[in-house]
mmCIF file of C-alpha atoms in Angstrom:
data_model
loop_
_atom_site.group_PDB
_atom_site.id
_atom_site.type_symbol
_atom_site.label_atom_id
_atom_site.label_comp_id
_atom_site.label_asym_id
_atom_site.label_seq_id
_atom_site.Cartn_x
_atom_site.Cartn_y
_atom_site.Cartn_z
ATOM 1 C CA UNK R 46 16.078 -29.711 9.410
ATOM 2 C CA UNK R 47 17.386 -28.591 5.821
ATOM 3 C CA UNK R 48 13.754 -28.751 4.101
ATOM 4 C CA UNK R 49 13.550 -24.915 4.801
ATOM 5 C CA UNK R 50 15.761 -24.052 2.212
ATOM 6 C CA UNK R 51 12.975 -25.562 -0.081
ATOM 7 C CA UNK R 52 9.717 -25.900 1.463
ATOM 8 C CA UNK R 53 6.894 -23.635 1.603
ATOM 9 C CA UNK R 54 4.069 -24.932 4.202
ATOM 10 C CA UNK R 55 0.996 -25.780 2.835
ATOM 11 C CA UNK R 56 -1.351 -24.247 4.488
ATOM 12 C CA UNK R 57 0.604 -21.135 3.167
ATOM 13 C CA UNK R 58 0.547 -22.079 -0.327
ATOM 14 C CA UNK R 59 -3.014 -23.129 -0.323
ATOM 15 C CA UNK R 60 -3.997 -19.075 0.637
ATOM 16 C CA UNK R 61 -2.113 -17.774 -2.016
ATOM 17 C CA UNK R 62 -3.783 -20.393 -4.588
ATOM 18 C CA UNK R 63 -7.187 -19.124 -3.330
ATOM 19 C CA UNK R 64 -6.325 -15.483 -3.913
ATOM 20 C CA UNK R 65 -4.229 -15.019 -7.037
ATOM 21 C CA UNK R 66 -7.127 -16.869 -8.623
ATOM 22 C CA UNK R 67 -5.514 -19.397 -10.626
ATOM 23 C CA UNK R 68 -9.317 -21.672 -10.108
ATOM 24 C CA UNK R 69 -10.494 -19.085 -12.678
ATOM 25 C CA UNK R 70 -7.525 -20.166 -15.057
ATOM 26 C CA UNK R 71 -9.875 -22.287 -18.140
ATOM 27 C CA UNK R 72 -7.294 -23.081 -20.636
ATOM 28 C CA UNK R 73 -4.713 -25.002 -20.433
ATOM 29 C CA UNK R 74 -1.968 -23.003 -22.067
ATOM 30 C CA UNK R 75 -2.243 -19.928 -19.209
ATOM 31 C CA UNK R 76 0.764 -19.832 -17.196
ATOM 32 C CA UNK R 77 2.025 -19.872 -13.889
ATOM 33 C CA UNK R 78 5.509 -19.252 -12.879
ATOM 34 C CA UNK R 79 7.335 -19.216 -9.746
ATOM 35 C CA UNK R 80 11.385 -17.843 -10.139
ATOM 36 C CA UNK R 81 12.874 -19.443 -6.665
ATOM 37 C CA UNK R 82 10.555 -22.417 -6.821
ATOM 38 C CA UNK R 83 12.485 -25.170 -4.595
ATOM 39 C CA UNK R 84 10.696 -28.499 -4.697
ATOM 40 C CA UNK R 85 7.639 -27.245 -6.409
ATOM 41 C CA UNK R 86 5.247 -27.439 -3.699
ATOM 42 C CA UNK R 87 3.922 -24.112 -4.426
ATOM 43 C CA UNK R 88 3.894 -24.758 -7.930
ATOM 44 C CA UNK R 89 1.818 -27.756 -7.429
ATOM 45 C CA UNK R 90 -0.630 -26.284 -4.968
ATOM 46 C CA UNK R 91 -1.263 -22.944 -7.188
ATOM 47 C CA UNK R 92 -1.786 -25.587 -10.415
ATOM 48 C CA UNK R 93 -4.077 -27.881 -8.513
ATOM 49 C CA UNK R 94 -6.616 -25.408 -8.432
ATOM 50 C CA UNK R 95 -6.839 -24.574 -11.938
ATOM 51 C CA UNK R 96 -9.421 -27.380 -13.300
ATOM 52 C CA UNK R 97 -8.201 -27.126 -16.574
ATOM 53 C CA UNK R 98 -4.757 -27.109 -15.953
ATOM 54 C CA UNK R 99 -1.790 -24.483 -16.519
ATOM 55 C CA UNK R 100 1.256 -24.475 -18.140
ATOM 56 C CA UNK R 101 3.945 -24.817 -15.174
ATOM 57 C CA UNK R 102 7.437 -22.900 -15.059
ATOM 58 C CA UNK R 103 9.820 -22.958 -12.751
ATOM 59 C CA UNK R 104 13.731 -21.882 -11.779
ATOM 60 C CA UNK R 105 15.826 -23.114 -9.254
ATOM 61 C CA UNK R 106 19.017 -22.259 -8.589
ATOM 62 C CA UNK R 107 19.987 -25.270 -6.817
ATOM 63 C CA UNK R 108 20.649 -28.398 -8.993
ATOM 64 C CA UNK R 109 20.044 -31.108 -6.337
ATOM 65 C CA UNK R 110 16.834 -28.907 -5.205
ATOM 66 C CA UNK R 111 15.895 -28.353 -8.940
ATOM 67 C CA UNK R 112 16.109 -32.302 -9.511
ATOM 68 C CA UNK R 113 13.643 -32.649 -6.945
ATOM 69 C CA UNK R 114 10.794 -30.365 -8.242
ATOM 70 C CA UNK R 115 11.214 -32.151 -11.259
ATOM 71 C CA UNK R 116 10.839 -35.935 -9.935
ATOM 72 C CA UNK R 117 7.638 -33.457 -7.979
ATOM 73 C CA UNK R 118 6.135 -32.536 -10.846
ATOM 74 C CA UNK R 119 6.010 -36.266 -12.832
ATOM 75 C CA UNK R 120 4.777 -37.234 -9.522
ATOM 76 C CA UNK R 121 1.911 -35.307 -9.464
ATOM 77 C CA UNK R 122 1.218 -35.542 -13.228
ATOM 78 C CA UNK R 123 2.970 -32.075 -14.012
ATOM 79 C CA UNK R 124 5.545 -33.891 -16.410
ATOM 80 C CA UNK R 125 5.256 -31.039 -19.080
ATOM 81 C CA UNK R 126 6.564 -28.419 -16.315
ATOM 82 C CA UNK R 127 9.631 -26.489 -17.538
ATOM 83 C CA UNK R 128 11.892 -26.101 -14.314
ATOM 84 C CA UNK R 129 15.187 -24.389 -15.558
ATOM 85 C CA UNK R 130 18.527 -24.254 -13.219
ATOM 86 C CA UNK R 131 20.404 -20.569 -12.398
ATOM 87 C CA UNK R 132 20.322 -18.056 -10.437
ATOM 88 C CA UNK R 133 16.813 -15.833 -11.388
ATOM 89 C CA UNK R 134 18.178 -12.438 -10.431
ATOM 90 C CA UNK R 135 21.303 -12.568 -12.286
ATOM 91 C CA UNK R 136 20.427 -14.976 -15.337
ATOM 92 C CA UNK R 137 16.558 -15.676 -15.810
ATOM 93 C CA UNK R 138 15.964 -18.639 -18.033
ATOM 94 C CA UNK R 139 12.698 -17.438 -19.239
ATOM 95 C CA UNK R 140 13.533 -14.619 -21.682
ATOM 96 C CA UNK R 141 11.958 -13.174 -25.474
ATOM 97 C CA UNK R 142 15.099 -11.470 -26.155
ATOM 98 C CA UNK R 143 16.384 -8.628 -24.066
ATOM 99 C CA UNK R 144 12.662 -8.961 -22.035
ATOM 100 C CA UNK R 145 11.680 -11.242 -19.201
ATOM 101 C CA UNK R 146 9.254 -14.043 -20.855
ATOM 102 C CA UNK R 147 5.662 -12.726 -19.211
ATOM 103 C CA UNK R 148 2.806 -15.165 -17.203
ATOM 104 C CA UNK R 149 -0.609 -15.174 -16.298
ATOM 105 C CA UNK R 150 0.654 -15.930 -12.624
ATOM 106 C CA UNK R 151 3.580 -16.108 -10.511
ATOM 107 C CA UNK R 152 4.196 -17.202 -6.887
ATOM 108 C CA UNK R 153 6.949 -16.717 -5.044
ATOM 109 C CA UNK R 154 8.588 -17.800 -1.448
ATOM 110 C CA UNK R 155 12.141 -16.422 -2.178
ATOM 111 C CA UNK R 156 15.399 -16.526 0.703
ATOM 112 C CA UNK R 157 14.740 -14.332 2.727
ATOM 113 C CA UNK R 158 17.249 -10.697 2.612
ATOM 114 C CA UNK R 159 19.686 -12.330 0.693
ATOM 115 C CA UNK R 160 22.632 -10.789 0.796
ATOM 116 C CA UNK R 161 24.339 -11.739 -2.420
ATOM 117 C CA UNK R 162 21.594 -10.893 -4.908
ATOM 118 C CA UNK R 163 23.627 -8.438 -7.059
ATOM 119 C CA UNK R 164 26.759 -10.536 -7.273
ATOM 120 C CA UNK R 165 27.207 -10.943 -11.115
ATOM 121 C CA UNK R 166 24.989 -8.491 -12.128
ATOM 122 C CA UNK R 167 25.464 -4.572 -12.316
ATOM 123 C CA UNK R 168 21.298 -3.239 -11.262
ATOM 124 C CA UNK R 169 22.383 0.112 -12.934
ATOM 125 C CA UNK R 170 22.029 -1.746 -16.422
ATOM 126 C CA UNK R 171 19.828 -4.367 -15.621
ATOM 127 C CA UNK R 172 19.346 -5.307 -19.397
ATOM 128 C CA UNK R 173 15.652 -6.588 -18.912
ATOM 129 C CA UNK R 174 14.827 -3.490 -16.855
ATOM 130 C CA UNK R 175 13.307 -5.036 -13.505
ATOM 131 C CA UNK R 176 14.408 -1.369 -11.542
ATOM 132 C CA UNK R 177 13.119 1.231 -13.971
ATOM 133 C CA UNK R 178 10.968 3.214 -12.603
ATOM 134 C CA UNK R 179 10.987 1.834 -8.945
ATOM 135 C CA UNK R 180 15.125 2.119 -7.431
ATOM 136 C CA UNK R 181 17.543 -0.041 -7.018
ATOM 137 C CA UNK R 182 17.205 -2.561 -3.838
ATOM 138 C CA UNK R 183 20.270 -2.380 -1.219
ATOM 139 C CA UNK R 184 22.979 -4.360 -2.226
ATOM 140 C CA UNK R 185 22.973 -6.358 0.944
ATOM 141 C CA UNK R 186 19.173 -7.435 0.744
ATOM 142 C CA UNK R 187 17.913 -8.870 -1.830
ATOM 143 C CA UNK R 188 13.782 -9.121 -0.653
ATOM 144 C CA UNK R 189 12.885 -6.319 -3.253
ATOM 145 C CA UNK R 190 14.523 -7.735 -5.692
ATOM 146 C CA UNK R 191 12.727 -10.644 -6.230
ATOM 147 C CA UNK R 192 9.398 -8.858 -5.272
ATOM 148 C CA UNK R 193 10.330 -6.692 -8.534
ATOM 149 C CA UNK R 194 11.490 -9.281 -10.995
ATOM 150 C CA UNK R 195 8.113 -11.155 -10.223
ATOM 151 C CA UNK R 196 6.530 -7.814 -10.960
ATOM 152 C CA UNK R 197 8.154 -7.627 -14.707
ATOM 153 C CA UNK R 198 7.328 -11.224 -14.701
ATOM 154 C CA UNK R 199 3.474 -10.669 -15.157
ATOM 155 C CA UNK R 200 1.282 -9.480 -17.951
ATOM 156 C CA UNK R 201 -0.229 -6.912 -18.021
ATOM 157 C CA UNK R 202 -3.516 -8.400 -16.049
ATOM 158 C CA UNK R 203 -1.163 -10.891 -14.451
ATOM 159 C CA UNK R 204 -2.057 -11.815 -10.573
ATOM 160 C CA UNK R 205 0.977 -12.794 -8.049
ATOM 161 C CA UNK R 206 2.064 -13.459 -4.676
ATOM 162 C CA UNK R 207 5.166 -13.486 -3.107
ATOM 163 C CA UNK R 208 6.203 -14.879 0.377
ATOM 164 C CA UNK R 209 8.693 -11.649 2.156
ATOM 165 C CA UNK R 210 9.819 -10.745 5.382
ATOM 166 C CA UNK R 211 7.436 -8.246 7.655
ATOM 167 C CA UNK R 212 10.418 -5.651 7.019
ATOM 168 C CA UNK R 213 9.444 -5.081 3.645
ATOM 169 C CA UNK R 214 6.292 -3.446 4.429
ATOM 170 C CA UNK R 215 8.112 -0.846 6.716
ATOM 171 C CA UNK R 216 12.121 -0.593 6.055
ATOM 172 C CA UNK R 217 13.493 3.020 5.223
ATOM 173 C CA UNK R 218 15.657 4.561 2.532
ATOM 174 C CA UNK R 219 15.630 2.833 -0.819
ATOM 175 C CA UNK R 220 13.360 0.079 0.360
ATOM 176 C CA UNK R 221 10.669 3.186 1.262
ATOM 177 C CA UNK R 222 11.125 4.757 -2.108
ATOM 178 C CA UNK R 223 10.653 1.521 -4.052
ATOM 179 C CA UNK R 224 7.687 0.306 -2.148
ATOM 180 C CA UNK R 225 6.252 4.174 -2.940
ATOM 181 C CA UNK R 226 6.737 3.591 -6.319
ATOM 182 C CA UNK R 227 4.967 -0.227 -6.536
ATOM 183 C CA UNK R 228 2.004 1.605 -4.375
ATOM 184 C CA UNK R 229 1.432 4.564 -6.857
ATOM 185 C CA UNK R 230 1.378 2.396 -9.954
ATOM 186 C CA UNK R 231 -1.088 0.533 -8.226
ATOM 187 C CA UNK R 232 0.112 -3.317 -8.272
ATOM 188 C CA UNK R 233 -0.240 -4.122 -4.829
ATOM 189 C CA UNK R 234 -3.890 -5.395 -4.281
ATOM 190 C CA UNK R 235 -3.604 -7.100 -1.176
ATOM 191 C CA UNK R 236 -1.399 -7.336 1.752
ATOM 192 C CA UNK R 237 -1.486 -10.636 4.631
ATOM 193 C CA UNK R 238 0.892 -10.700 7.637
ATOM 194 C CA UNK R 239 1.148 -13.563 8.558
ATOM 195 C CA UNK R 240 1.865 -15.477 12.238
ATOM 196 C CA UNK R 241 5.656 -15.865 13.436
ATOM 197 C CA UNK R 242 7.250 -18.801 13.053
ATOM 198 C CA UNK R 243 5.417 -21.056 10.228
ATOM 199 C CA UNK R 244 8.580 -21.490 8.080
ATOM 200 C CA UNK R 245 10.793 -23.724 7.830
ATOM 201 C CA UNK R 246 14.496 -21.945 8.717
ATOM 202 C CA UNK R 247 13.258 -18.849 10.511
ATOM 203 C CA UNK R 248 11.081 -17.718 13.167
ATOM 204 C CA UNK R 249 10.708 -14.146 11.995
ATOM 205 C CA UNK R 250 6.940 -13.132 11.020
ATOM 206 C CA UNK R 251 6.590 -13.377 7.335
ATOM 207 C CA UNK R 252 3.536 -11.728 4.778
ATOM 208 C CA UNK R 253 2.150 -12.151 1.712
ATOM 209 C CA UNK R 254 1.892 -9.404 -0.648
ATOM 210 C CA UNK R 255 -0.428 -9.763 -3.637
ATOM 211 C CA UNK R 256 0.061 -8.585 -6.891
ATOM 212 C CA UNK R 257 -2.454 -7.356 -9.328
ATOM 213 C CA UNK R 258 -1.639 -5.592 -12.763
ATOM 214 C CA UNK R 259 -5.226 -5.683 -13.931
ATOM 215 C CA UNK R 260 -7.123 -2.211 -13.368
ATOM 216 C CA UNK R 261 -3.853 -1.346 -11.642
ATOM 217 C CA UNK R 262 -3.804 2.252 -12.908
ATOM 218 C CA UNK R 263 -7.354 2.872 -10.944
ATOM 219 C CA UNK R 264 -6.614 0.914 -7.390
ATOM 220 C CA UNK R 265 -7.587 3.914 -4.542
ATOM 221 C CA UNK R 266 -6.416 1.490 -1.505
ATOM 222 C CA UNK R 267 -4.710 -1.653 -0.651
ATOM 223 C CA UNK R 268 -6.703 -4.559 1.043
ATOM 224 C CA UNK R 269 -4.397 -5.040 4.314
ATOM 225 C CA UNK R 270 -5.051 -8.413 6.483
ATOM 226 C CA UNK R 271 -3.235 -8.398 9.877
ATOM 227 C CA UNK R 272 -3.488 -12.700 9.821
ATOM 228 C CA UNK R 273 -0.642 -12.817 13.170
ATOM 229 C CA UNK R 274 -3.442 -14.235 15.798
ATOM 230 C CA UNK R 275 -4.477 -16.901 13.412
ATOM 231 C CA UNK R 276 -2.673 -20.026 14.233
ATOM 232 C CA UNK R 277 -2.357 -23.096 16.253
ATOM 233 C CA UNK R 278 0.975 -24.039 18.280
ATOM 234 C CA UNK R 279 2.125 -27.118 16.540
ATOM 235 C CA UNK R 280 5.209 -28.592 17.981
ATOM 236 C CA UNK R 281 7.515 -26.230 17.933
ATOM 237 C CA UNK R 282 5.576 -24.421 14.665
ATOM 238 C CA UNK R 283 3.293 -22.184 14.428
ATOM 239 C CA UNK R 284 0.758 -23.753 11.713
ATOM 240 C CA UNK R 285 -2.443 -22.281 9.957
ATOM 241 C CA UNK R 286 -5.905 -23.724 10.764
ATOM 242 C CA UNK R 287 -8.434 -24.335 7.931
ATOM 243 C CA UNK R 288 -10.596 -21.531 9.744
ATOM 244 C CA UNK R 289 -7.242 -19.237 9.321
ATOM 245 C CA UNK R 290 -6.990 -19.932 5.711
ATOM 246 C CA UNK R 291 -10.654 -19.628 5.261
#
């Protein structure tokens, strides 16, 4: 009943593995990162397809949870992963001074519209910049802020993914003007909605947007999936079929 909080299916996590591209990864010292990353099972799953291996990092904000993706990763012979514990938004653990440390890739299957995001932190003066540029996220929802710090959180040909509501890709005001900005820069590559009810917690419809720095500033479209019809009725789930992921 609780595993929501830290869980992301995998049928889910195996898609975004495909797409960011992490099978192309051939050294061992690219990156993949993953800010909220609960028990690690999207870690693990974006890792596993790298033949070579990646260099795993992780934050967690819960310590019990956190504990967990660590026993995860010796378990699945990840024992050099560096999962740090604290909130992401308000103090990331992966800095170079005043500038969010930078990966090759970076999933993501934050909570869902937090609504305490901001609490300890003043967005106006962000000090490693995550806003600039794009606006400031409501202070009761924290979806876009999470979507942005995995944006700063990429090099500049970084690839991510991150798991958000279906509001995100249609919500007014502020949320309209940031996802304007992300558009005309370019990052967003793909978009997937996905089927109601696969997670863990909720039974809202979730997607998965897709993140793509590289050749960002010459993107004319974004690739949009609409994945809702593609499921099977599993208990009282919703769960992806290999022909879905496929």
């Amino acid at each position: 009943k609780s595993k929501g909080q830290f869980y992301t299916p995998s049928e889910v996590s195996q898609v975004i593995a495909k797409i960011i591209g992490t099978g192309s990864a051939n050294r061992r010292d690219q990156t993949v990162y993953d800010p909220t990353c609960g028990s690690g099972s999207l870690l693990l799953k974006v890792a596993h397809e790298a033949s070579s291996g990646v260099t795993i990092y992780g934050q967690e904000i819960d310590v019990a949870t956190r504990a967990m993706c660590v026993m995860n990763m010796w378990l699945h012979e990840n024992q050099y992963a560096t999962i740090a514990t604290e909130n992401t938004i308000t103090h990331p653990q992966f800095t170079n001074k005043q500038a969010l440390k930078e990966f090759d890739f970076a999933v993501a299957n934050p909570p869902f519209s937090t609504k305490s995001w901001s609490r300890g932190l003043n967005p106006e003066n962000d000090e490693f910049k995550r806003f600039d540029g794009f606006d400031i996220p409501p202070s009761k929802n924290g979806d876009y802020a999470f979507l942005l710090h995995l944006v700063k959180s990429l090099k500049r040909t970084g690839k991510g993914a991150i798991i958000l509501p279906h509001g995100v890709l249609f919500r007014g005001n502020v949320e309209a003007v940031i996802r304007k900005n992300l558009i005309n820069r370019g990052y967003v590559k793909g978009i997937i909605g996905l089927p109601s009810n696969l997670f863990y917690g909720t039974g809202i419809p979730a997607c998965i947007i897709f993140i793509d720095k590289e050749h960002a500033e010459g993107r004319k479209g974004i690739f949009l999936i609409d994945a809702s019809k593609g499921f099977v009725k599993d208990g009282n789930k919703n769960r992806l079929q290999a022909k879905d992921i496929h």
